[in-house]
mmCIF file with all atom_site columns, C-alpha atoms in Angstrom:
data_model
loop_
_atom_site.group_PDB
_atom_site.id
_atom_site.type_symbol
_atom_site.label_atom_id
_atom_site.label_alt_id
_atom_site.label_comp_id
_atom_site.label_asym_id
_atom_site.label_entity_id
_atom_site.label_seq_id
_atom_site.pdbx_PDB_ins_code
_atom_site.Cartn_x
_atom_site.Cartn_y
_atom_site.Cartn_z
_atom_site.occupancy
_atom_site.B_iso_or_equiv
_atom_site.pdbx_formal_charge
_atom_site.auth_seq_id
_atom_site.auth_comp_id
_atom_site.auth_asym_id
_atom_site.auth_atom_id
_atom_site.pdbx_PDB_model_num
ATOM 1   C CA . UNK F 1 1   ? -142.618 1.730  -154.531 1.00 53.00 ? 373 UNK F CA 1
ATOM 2   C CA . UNK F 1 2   ? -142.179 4.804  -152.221 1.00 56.00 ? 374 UNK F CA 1
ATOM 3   C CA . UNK F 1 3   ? -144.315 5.961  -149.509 1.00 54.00 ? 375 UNK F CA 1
ATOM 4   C CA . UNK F 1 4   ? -147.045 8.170  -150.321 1.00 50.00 ? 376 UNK F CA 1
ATOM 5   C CA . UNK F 1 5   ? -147.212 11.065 -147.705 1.00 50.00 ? 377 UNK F CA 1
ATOM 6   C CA . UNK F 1 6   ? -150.208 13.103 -146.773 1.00 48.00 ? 378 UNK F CA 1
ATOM 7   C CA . UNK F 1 7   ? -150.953 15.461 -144.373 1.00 48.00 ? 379 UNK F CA 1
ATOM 8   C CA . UNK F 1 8   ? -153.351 12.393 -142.971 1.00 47.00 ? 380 UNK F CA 1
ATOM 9   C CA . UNK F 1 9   ? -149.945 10.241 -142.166 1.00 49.00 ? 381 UNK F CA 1
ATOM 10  C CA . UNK F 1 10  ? -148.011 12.564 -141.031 1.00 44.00 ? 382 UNK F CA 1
ATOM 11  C CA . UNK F 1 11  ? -151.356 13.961 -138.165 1.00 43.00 ? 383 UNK F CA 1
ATOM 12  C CA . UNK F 1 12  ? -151.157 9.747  -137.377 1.00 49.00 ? 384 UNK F CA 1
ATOM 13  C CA . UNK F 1 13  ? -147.360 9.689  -136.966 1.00 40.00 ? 385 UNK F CA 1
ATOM 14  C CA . UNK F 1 14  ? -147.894 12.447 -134.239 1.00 39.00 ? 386 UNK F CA 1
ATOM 15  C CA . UNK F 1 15  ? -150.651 10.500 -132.707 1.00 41.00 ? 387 UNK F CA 1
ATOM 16  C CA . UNK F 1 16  ? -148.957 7.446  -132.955 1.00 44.00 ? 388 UNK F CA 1
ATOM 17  C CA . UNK F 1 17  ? -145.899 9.429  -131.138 1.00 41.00 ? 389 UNK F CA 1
ATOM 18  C CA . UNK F 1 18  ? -147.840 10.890 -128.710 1.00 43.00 ? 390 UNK F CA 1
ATOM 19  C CA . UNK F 1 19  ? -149.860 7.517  -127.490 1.00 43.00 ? 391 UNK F CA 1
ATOM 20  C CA . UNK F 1 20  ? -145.941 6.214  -126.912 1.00 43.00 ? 392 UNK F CA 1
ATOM 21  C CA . UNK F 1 21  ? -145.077 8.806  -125.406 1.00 41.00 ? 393 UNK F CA 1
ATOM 22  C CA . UNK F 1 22  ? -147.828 9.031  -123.108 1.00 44.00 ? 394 UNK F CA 1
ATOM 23  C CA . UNK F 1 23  ? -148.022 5.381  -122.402 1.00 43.00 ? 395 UNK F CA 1
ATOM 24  C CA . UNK F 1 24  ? -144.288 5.127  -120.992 1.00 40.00 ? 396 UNK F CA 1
ATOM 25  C CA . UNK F 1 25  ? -144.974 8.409  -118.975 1.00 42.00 ? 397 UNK F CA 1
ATOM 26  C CA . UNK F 1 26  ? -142.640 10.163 -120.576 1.00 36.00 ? 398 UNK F CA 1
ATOM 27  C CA . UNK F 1 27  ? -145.090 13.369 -121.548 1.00 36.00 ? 399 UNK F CA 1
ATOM 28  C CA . UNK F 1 28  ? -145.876 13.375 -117.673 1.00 38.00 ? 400 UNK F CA 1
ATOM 29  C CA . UNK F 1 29  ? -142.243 13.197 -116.203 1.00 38.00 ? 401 UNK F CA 1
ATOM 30  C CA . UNK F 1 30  ? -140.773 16.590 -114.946 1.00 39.00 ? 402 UNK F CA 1
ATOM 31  C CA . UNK F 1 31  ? -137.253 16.810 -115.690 1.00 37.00 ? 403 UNK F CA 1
ATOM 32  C CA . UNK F 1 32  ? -134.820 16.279 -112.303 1.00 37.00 ? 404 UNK F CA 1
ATOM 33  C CA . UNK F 1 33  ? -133.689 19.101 -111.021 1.00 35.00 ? 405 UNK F CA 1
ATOM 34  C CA . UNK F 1 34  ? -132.584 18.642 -107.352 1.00 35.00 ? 406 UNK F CA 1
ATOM 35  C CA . UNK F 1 35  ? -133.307 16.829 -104.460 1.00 39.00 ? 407 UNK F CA 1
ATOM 36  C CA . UNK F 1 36  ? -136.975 17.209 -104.299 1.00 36.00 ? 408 UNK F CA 1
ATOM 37  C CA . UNK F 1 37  ? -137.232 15.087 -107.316 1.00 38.00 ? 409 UNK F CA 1
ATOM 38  C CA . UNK F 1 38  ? -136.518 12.436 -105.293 1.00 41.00 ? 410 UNK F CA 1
ATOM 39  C CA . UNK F 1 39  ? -140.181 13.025 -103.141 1.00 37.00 ? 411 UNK F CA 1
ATOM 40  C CA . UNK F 1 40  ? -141.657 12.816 -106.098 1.00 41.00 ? 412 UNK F CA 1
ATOM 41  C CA . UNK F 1 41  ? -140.801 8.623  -105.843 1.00 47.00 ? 413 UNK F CA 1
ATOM 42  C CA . UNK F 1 42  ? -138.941 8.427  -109.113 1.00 63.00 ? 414 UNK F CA 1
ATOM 43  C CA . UNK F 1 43  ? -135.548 8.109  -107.027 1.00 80.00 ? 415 UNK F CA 1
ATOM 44  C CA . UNK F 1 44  ? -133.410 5.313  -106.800 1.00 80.00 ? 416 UNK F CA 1
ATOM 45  C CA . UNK F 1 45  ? -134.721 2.356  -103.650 1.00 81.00 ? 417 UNK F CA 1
ATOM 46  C CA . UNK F 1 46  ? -131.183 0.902  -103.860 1.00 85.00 ? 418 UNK F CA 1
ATOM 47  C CA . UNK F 1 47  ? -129.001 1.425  -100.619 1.00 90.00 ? 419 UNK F CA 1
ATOM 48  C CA . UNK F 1 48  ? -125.685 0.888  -100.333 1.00 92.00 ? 420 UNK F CA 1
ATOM 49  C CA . UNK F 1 49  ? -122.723 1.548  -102.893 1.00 91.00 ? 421 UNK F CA 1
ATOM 50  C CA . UNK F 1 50  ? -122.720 -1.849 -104.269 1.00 94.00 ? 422 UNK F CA 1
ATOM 51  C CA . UNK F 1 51  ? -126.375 -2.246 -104.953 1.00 92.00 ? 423 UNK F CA 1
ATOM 52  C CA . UNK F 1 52  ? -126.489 0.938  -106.564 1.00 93.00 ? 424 UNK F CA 1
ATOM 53  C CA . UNK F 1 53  ? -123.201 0.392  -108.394 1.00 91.00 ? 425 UNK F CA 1
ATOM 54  C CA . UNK F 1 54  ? -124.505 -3.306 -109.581 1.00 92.00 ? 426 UNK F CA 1
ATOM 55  C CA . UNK F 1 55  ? -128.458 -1.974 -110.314 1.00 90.00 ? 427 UNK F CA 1
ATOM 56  C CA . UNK F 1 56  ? -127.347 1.757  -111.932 1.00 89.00 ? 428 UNK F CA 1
ATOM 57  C CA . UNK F 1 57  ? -124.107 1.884  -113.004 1.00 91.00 ? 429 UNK F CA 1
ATOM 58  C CA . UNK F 1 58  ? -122.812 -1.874 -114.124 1.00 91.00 ? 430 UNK F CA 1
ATOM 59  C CA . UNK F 1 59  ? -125.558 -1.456 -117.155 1.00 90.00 ? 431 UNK F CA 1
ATOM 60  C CA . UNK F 1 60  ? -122.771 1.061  -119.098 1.00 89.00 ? 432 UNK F CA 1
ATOM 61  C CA . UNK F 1 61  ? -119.629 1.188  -117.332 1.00 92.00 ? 433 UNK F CA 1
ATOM 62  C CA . UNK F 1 62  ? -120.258 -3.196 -116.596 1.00 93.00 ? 434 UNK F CA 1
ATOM 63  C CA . UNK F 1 63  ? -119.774 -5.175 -113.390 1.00 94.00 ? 435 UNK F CA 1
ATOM 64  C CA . UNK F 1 64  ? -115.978 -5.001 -113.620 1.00 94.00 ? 436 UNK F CA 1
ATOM 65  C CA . UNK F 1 65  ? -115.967 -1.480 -114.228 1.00 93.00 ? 437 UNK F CA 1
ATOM 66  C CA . UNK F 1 66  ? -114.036 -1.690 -117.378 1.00 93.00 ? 438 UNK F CA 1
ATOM 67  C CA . UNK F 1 67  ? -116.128 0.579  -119.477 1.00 91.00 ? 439 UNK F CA 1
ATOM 68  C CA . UNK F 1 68  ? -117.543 -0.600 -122.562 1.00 88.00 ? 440 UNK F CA 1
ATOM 69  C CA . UNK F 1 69  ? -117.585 0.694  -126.133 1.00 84.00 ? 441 UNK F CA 1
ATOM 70  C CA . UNK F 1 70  ? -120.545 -0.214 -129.102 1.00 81.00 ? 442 UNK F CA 1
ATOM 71  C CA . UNK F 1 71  ? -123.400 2.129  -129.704 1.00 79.00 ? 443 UNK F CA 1
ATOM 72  C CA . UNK F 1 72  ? -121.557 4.493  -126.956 1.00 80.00 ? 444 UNK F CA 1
ATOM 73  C CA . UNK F 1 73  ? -118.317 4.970  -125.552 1.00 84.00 ? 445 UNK F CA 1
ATOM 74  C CA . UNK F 1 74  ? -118.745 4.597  -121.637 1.00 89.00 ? 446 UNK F CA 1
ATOM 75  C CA . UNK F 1 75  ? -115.795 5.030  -119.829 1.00 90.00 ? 447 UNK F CA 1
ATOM 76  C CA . UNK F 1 76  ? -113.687 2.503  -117.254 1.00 93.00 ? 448 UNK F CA 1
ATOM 77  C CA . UNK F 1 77  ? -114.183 2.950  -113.980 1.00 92.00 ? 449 UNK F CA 1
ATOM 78  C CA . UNK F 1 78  ? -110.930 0.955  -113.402 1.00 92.00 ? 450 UNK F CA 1
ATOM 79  C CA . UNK F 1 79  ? -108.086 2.052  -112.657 1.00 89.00 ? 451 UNK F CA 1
ATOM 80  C CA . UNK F 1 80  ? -109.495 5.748  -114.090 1.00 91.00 ? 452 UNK F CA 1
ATOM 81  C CA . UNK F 1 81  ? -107.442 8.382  -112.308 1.00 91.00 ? 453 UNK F CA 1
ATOM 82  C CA . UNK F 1 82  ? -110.412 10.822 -112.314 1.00 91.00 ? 454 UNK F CA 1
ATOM 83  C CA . UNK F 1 83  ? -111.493 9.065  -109.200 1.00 92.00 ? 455 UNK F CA 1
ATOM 84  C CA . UNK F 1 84  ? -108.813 10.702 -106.811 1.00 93.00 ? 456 UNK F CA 1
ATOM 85  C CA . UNK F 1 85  ? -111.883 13.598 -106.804 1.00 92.00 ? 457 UNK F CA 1
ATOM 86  C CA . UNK F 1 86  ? -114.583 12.804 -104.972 1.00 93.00 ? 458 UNK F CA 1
ATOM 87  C CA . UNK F 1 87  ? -115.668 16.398 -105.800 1.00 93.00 ? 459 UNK F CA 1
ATOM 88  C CA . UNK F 1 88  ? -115.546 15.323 -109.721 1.00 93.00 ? 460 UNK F CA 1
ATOM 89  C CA . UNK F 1 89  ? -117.590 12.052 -109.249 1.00 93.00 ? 461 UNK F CA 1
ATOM 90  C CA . UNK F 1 90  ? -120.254 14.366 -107.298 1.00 95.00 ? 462 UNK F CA 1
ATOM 91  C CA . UNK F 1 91  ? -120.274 17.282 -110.006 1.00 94.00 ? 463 UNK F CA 1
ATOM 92  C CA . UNK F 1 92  ? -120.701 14.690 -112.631 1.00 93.00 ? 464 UNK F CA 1
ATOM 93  C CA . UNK F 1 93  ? -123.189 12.950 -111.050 1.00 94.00 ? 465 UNK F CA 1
ATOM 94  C CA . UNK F 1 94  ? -125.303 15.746 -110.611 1.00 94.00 ? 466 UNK F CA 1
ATOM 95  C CA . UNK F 1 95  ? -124.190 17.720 -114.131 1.00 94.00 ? 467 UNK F CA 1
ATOM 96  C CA . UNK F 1 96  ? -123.648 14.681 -116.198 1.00 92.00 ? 468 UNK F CA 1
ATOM 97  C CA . UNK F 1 97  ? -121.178 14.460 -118.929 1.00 90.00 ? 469 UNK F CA 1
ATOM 98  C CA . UNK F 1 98  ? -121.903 13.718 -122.688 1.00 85.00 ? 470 UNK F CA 1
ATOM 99  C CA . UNK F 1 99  ? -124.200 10.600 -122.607 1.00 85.00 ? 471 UNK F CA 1
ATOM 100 C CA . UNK F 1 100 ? -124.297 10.326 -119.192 1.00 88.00 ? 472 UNK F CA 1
ATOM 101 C CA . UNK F 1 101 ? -127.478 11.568 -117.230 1.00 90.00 ? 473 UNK F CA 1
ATOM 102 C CA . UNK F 1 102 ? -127.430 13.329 -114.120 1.00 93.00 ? 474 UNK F CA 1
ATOM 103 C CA . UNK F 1 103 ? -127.999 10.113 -112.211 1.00 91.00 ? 475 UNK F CA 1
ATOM 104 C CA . UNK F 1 104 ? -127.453 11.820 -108.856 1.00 92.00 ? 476 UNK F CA 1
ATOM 105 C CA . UNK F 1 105 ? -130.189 14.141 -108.924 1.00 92.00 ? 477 UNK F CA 1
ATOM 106 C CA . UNK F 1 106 ? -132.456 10.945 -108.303 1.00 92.00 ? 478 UNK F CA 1
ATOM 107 C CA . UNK F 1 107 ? -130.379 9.721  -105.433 1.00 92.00 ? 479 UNK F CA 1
ATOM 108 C CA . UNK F 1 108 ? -130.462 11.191 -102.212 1.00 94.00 ? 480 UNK F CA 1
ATOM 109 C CA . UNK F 1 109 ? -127.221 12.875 -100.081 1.00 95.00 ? 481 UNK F CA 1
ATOM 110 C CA . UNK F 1 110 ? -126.826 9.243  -98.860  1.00 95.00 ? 482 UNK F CA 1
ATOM 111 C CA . UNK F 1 111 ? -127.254 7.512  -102.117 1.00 95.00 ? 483 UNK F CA 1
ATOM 112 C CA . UNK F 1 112 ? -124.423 9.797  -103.827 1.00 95.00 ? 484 UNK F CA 1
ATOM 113 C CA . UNK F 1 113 ? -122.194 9.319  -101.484 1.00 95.00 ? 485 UNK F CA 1
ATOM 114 C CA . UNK F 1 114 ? -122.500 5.635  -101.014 1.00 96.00 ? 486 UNK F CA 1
ATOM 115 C CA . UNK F 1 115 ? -122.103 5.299  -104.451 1.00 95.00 ? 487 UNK F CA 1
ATOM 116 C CA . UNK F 1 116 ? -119.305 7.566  -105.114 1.00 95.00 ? 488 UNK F CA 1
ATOM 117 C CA . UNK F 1 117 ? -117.216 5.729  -101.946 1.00 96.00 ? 489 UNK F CA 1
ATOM 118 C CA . UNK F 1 118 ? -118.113 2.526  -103.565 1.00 95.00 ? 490 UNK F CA 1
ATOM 119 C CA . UNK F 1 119 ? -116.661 3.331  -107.015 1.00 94.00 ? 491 UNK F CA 1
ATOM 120 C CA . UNK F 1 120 ? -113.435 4.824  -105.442 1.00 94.00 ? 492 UNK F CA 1
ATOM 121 C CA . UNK F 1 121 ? -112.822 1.758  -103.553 1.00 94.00 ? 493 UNK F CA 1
ATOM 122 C CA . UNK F 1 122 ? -113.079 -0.479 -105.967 1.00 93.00 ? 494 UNK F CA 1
ATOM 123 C CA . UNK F 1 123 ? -112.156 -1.701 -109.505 1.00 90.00 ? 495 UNK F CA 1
ATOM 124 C CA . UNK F 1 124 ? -108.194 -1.147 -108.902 1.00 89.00 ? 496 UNK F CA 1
ATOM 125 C CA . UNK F 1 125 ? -108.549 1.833  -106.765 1.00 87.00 ? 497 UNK F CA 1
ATOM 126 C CA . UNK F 1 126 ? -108.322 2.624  -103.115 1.00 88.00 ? 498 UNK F CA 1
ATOM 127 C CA . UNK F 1 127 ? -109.163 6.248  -101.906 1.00 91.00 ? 499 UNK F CA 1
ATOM 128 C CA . UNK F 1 128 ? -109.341 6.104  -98.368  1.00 87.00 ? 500 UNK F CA 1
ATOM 129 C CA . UNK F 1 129 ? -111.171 9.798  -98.093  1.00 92.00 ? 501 UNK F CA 1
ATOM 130 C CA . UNK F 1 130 ? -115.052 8.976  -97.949  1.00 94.00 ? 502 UNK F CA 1
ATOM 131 C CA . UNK F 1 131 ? -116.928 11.696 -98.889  1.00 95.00 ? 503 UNK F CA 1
ATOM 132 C CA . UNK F 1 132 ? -120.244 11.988 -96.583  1.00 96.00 ? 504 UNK F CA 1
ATOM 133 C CA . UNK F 1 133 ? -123.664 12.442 -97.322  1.00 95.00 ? 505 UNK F CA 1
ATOM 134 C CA . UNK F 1 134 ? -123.006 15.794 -95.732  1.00 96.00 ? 506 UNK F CA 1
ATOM 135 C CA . UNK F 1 135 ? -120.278 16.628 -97.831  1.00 95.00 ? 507 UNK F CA 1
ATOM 136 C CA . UNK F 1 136 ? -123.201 15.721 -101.047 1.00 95.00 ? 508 UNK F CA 1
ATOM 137 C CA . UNK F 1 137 ? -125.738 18.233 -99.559  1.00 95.00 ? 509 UNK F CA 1
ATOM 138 C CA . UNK F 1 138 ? -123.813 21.091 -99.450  1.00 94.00 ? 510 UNK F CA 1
ATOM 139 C CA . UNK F 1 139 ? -122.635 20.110 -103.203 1.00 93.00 ? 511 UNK F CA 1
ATOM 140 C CA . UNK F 1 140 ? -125.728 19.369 -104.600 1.00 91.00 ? 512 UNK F CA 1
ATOM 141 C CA . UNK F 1 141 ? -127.063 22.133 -106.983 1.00 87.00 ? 513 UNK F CA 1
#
């Protein structure tokens, strides 16, 4: 038997939608846009490149940084010759790419940088130019 649709169903779908939405904060979030997002307190408390790594990043790209691939595609992190750049881990981290959200528009100068040193360092790879939290400001959009 198929569902009979009214204009009745389709004014509680909305509702029902909008009670969601409202209830995870969603309809009350501001998109990020730069730093001051962050003084808003929706940033990230982590500090530290590996915390951040294990509490942001290991969810997709996994604790091994080997990437993963199911109801996404998220890149390895290991062994990945993209992360020679510093510069292109901080542009994507602030732009995003494909599925990936700007994650570094919640984290402050700090935050990116830890982060970005960690990743380099790490899963195969060994870049021995840090980039600073100075280096992040005067990057960040």
């Amino acid at each position: 038997m198929g569902a009979v649709r009214t204009p009745i169903d389709r004014r509680r779908l909305v509702l029902l939608c909008a009670a969601v939405l409202a209830c995870t904060g969603v309809l009350a979030q501001e998109p990020p846009t730069s730093a001051p997002f962050i003084s808003r307190g929706r940033g990230f408390d982590e500090q530290g490149g590996a915390a951040l790594y294990a509490n942001v990043c290991a969810a997709c790209h996994q604790p091994d940084g080997r990437g993963a691939v199911g109801a996404a595609a998220y890149p390895a992190l290991a062994g990945n010759k993209n992360l020679a750049s510093a510069d292109y881990l901080t542009s994507l981290l602030f732009n995003g790419l494909r599925g990936m959200p700007p994650l570094g528009r919640m984290m402050s100068d700090a935050q990116v940088a830890d982060v970005i040193n960690y990743v380099r360092t790490h899963f195969g790879t060994s870049y021995d130019d840090p980039i600073s939290a100075a280096d992040v400001k005067a990057a960040r959009p």
